[in-house]
Short mmCIF file of C-alpha atoms in Angstrom, two decimals:
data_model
loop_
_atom_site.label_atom_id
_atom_site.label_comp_id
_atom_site.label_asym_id
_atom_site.label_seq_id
_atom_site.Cartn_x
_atom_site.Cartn_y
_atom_site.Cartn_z
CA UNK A 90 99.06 -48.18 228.67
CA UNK A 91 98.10 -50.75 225.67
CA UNK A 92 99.06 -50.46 222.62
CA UNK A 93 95.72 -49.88 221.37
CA UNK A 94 95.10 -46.96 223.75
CA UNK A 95 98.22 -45.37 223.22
CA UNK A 96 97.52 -45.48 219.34
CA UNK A 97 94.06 -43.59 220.17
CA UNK A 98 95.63 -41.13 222.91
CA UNK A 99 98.25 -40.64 220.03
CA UNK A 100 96.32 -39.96 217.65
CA UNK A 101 94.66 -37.43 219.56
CA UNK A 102 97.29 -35.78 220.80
CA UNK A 103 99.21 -35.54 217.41
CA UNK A 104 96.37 -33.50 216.40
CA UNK A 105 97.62 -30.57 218.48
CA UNK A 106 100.59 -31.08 216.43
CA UNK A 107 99.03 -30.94 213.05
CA UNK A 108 97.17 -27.47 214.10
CA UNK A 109 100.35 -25.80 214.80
CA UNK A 110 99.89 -23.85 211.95
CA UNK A 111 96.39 -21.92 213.00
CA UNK A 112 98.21 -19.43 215.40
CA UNK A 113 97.05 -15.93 216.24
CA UNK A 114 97.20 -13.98 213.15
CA UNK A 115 94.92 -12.65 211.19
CA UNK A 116 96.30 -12.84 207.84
CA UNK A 117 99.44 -14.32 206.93
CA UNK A 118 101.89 -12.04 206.08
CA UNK A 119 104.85 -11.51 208.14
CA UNK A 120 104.34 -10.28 211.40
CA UNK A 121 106.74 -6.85 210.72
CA UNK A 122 105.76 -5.98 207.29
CA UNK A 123 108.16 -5.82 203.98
CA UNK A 124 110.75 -4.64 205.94
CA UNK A 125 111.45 -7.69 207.69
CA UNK A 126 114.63 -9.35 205.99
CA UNK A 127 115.04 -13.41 204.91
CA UNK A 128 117.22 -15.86 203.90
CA UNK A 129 117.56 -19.47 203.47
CA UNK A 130 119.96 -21.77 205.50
CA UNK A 131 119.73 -25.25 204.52
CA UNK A 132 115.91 -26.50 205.02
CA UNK A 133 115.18 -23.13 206.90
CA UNK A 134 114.05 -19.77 205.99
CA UNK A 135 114.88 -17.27 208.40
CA UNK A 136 113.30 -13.49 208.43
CA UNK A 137 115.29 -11.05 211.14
CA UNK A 138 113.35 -8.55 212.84
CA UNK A 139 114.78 -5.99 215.30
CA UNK A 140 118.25 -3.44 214.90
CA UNK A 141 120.04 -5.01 218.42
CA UNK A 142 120.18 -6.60 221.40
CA UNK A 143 120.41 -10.41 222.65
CA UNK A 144 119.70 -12.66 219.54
CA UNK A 145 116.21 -14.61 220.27
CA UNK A 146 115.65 -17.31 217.69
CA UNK A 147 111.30 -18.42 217.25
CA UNK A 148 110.65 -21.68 215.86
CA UNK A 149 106.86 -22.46 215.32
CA UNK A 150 105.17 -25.74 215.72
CA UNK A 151 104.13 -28.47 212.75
CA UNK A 152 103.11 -26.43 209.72
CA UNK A 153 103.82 -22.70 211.20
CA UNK A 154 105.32 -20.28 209.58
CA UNK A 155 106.67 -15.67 211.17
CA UNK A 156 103.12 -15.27 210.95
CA UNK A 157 102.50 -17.69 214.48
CA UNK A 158 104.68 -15.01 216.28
CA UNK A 159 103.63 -11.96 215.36
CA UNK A 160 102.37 -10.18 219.06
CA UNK A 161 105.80 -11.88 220.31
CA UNK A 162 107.97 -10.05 217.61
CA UNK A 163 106.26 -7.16 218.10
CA UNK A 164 107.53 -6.77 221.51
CA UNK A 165 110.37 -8.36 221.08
CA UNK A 166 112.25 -6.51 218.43
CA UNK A 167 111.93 -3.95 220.43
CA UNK A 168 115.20 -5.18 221.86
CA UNK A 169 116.43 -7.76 220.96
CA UNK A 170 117.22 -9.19 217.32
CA UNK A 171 114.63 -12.12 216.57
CA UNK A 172 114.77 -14.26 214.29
CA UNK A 173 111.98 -16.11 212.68
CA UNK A 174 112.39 -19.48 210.79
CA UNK A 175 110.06 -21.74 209.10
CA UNK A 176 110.77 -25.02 208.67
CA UNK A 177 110.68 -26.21 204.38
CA UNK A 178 107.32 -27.18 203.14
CA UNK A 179 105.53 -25.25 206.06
CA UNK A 180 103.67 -21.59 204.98
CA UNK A 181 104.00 -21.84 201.43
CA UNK A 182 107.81 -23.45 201.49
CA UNK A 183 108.96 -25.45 199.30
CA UNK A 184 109.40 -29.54 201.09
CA UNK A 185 112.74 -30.50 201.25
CA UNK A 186 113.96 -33.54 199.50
CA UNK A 187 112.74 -37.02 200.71
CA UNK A 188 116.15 -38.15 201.81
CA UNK A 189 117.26 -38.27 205.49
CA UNK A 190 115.54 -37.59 208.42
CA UNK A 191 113.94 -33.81 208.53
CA UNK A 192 114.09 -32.89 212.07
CA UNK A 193 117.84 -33.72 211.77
CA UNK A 194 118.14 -31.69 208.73
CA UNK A 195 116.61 -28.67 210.81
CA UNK A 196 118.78 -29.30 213.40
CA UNK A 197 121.85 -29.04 211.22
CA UNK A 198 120.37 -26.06 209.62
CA UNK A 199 119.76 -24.09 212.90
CA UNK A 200 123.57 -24.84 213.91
CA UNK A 201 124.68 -23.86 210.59
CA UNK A 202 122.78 -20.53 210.89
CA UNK A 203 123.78 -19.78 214.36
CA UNK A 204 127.64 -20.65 213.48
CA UNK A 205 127.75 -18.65 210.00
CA UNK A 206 126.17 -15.33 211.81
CA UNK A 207 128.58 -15.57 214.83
CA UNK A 208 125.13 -15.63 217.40
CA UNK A 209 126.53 -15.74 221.06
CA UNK A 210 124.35 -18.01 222.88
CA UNK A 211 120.86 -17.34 221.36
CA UNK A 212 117.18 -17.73 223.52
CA UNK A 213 115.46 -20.48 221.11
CA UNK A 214 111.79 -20.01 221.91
CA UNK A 215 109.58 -23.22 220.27
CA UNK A 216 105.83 -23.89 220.08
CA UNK A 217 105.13 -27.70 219.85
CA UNK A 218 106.65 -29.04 217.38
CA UNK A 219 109.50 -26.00 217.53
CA UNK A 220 109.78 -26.81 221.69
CA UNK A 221 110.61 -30.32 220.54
CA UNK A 222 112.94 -29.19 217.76
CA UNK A 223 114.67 -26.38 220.49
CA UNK A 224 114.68 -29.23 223.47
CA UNK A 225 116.80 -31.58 221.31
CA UNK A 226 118.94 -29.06 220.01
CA UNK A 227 119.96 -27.85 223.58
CA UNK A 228 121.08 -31.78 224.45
CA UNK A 229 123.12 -31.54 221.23
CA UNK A 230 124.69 -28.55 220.32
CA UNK A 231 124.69 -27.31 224.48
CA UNK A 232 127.51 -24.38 223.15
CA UNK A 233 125.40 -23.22 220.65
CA UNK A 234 122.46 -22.48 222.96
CA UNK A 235 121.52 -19.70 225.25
CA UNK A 236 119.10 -20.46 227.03
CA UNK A 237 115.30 -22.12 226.04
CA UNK A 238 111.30 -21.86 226.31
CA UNK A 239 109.74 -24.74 224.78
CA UNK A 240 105.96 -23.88 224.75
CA UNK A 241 103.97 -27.36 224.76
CA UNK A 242 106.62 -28.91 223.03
CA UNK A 243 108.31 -31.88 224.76
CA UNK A 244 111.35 -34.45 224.02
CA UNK A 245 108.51 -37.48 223.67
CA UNK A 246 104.99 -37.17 222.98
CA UNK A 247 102.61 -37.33 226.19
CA UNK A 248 101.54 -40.87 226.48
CA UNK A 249 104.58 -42.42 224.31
CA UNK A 250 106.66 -42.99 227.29
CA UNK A 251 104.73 -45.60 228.11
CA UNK A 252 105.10 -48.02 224.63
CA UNK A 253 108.24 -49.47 223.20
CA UNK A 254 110.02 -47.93 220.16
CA UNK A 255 108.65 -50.61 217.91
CA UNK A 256 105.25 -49.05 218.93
CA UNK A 257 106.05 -45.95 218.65
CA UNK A 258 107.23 -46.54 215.14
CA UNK A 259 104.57 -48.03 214.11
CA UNK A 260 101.66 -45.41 215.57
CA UNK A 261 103.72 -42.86 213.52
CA UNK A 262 103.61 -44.77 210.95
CA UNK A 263 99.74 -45.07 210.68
CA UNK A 264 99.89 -40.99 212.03
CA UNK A 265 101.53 -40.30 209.02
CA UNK A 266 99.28 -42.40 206.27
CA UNK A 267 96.17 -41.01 208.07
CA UNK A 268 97.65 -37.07 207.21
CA UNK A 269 98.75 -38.03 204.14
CA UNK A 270 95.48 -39.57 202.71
CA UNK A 271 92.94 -36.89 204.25
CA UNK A 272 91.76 -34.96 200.98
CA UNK A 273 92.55 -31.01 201.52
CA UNK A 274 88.94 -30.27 202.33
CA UNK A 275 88.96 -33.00 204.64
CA UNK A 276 92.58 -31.42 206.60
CA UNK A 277 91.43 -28.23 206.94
CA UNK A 278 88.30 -29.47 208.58
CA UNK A 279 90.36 -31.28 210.67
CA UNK A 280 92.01 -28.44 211.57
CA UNK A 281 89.20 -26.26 212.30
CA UNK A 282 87.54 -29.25 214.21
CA UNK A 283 90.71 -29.09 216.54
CA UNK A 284 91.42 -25.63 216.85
CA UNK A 285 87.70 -25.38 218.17
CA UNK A 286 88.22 -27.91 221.01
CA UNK A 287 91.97 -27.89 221.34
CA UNK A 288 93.69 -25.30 220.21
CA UNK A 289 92.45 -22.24 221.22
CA UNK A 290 89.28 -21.11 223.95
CA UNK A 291 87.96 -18.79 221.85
CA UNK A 292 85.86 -19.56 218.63
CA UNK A 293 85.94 -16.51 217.07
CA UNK A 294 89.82 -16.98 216.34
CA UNK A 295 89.69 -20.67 215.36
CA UNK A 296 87.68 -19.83 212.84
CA UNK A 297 89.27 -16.93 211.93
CA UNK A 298 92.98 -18.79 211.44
CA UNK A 299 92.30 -22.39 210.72
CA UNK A 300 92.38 -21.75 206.84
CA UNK A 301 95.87 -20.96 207.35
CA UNK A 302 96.74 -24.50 207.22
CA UNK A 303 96.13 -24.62 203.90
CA UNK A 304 99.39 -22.83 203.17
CA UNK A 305 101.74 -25.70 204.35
CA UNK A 306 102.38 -29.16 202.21
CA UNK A 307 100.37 -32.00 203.72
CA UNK A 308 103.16 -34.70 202.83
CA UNK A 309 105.57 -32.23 204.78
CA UNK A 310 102.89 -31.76 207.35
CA UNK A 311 102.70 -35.86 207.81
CA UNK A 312 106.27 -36.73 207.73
CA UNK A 313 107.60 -34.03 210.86
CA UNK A 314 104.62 -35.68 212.39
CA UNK A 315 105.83 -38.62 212.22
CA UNK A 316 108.86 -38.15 212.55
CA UNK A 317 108.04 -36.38 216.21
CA UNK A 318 105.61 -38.78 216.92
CA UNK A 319 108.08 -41.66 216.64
CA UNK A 320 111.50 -40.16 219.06
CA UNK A 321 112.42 -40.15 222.09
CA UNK A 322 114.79 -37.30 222.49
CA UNK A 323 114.57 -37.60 226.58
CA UNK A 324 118.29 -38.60 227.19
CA UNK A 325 120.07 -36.27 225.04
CA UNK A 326 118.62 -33.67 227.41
CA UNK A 327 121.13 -34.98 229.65
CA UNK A 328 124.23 -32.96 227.61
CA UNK A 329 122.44 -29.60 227.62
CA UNK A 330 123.87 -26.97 229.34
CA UNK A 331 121.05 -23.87 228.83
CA UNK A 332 118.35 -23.46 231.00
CA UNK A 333 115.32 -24.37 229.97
CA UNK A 334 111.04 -23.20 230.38
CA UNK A 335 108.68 -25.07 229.69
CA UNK A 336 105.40 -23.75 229.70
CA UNK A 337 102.55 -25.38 229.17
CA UNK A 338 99.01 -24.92 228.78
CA UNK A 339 95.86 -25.54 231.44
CA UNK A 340 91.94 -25.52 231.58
CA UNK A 341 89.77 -26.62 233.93
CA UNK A 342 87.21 -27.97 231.13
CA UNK A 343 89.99 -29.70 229.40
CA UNK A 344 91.20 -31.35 232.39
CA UNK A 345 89.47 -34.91 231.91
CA UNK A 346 91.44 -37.78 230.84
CA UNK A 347 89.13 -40.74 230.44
CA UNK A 348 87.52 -41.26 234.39
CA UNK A 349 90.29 -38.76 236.29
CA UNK A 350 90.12 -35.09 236.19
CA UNK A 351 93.75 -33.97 236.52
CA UNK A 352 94.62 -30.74 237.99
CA UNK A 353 96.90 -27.70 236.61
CA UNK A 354 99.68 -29.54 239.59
CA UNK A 355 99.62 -32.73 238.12
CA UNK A 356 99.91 -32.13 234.96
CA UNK A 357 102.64 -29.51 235.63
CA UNK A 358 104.61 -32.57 236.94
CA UNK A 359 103.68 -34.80 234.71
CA UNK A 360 105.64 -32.79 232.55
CA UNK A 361 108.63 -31.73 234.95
CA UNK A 362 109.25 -36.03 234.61
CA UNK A 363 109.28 -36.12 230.74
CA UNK A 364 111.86 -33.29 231.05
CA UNK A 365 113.79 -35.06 234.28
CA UNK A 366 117.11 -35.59 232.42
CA UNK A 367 117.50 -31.65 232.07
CA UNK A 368 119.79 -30.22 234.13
CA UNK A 369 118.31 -27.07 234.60
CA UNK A 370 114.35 -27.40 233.54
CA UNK A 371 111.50 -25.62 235.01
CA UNK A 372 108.01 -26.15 233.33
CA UNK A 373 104.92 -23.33 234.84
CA UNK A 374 101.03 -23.49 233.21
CA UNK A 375 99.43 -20.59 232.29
CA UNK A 376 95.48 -20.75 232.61
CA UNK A 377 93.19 -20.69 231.31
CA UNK A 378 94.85 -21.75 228.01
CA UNK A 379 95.38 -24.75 225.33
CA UNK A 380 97.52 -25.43 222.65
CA UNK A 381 98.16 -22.11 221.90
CA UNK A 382 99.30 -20.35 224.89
CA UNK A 383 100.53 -17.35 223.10
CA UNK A 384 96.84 -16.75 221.84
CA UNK A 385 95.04 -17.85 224.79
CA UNK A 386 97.13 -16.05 227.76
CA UNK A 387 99.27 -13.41 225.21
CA UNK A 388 99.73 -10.89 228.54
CA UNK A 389 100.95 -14.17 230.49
CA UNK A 390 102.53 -15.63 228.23
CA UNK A 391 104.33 -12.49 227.19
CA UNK A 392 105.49 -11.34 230.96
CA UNK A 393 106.72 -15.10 231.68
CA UNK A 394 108.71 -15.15 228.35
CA UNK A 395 110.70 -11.50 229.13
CA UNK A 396 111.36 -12.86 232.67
CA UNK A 397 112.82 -15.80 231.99
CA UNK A 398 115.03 -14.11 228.82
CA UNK A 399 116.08 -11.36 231.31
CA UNK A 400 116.98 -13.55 234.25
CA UNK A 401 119.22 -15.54 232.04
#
């Protein structure tokens, strides 16, 4: 792939990224009510929902916040304990400072949170963004980490494999001024623009949950972009111990890629080889679904999340 077409393909894919705060839910307070109980770890806030049972730790994608997993806590809680983090500067956080690099600070955060509460070998379940963030916290902290289900998340962006990491700086780079610069009227419409054709199948809902971006700092927004957009996480994958799920999303009428209509196979192993250094990663589609599996396919995407979680 050129450079030029792996800018374009970038830029269009980073998009799904940006949405990753227009999930299912209809309002954003947290999913369980006032009852649900938070704290902050480092550059996370973490609400806990559920009395017992097997601790199951939900990371949204770029700009998420409890609210994205509200049918999966629901069920959930029911038993295990879940907890729900949002990542600073996303749904109404405050951005952390500009020093260091953010993801890493998350990272740390995660590991200080699982250490401090004494969680034996947690499920991390991430959506974009979160998948990433879960993925490469697997490869580095393997005895921290149950088991994971990384939902359309991946070590490397789709289509970044195929550019050096001097391109893929700079892309990121221009990913990140582009965010940064869009006006807030012009973001949301982005937003809504995307979660029409990319995020979700159903109208109704995009419309319904795209002004939920609005909640989340666009600088903060830009730089995890970015920040995703420019790594390559793939061979740290080789340290993790966990298994790992990846599922991803498929439909038919999304399935063109310039002149080649790809099929749910292909791009099920398309992804299987971004995840190839894994020791133990399995990646299934659910369709018909896009960004959002968890809205699209909630029944599917529900049953294949409890099986995996009780089979390991």
């Amino acid at each position: 792939m050129s450079y030029r077409l792996a800018l374009r393909a970038a830029a269009l894919l980073m998009a799904a990224a940006v949405a990753s705060t227009l999930h299912a839910a209809p309002s954003a307070t947290s999913p369980a009510g006032a009852s649900a109980q938070a704290v902050q770890v480092g550059t996370l806030k973490v609400e806990r929902h559920g009395k017992a049972g097997r601790p199951v730790i939900l990371i949204p994608g770029l700009a998420g916040g409890p609210w994205v997993w509200k049918e999966t806590i629901a069920e959930l809680e029911k038993s295990h304990v879940v907890y729900a983090v949002t990542l600073a500067g996303f749904d109404g956080t405050p951005a952390p400072s500009a020093d260091g690099n953010w993801m890493d600070r998350a990272d740390a955060s995660l590991a200080q949170f699982i250490t401090q509460n004494h969680l034996e070998k947690p499920v991390l379940v991430g959506h974009s963004l979160g998948g990433t963030l879960a993925l490469r916290f697997a490869g580095r902290h393997p005895d921290l980490t149950g088991a994971v289900v990384a939902v359309d998340g991946l070590p490397i962006f789709p289509g970044m494999e195929r550019v050096t990491a001097e391109q893929r700086a700079a892309i990121a780079g221009q990913l990140k001024a582009k965010t940064e610069s869009a006006t807030p009227e012009e973001f949301k419409a982005q937003q809504l623009a995307y979660m029409q054709t990319v995020g979700t199948l159903d109208p109704a809902t995009a419309q319904r949950v795209a002004p939920l971006n609005a909640r989340s700092d666009q600088k903060a927004v830009a730089r995890y972009m970015a920040e995703d957009a420019g790594a390559d996480y793939r061979p740290e994958l080789k340290a993790a111990k966990a298994p790992i799920l990846e599922i991803t999303a498929f439909a038919d009428q999304d399935a063109q890629m310039g002149p080649v209509k790809i099929t749910e196979a292909q791009k099920v192993a398309y992804y299987t080889s971004l995840l190839a250094d894994a020791p133990q990663a399995r990646v299934i589609a659910l369709a018909p679904s896009r960004h959002y599996v968890m809205l699209d396919q909630p029944a599917a995407f529900g049953k294949a999340l409890n099986d995996f979680i009780g089979a390991h």
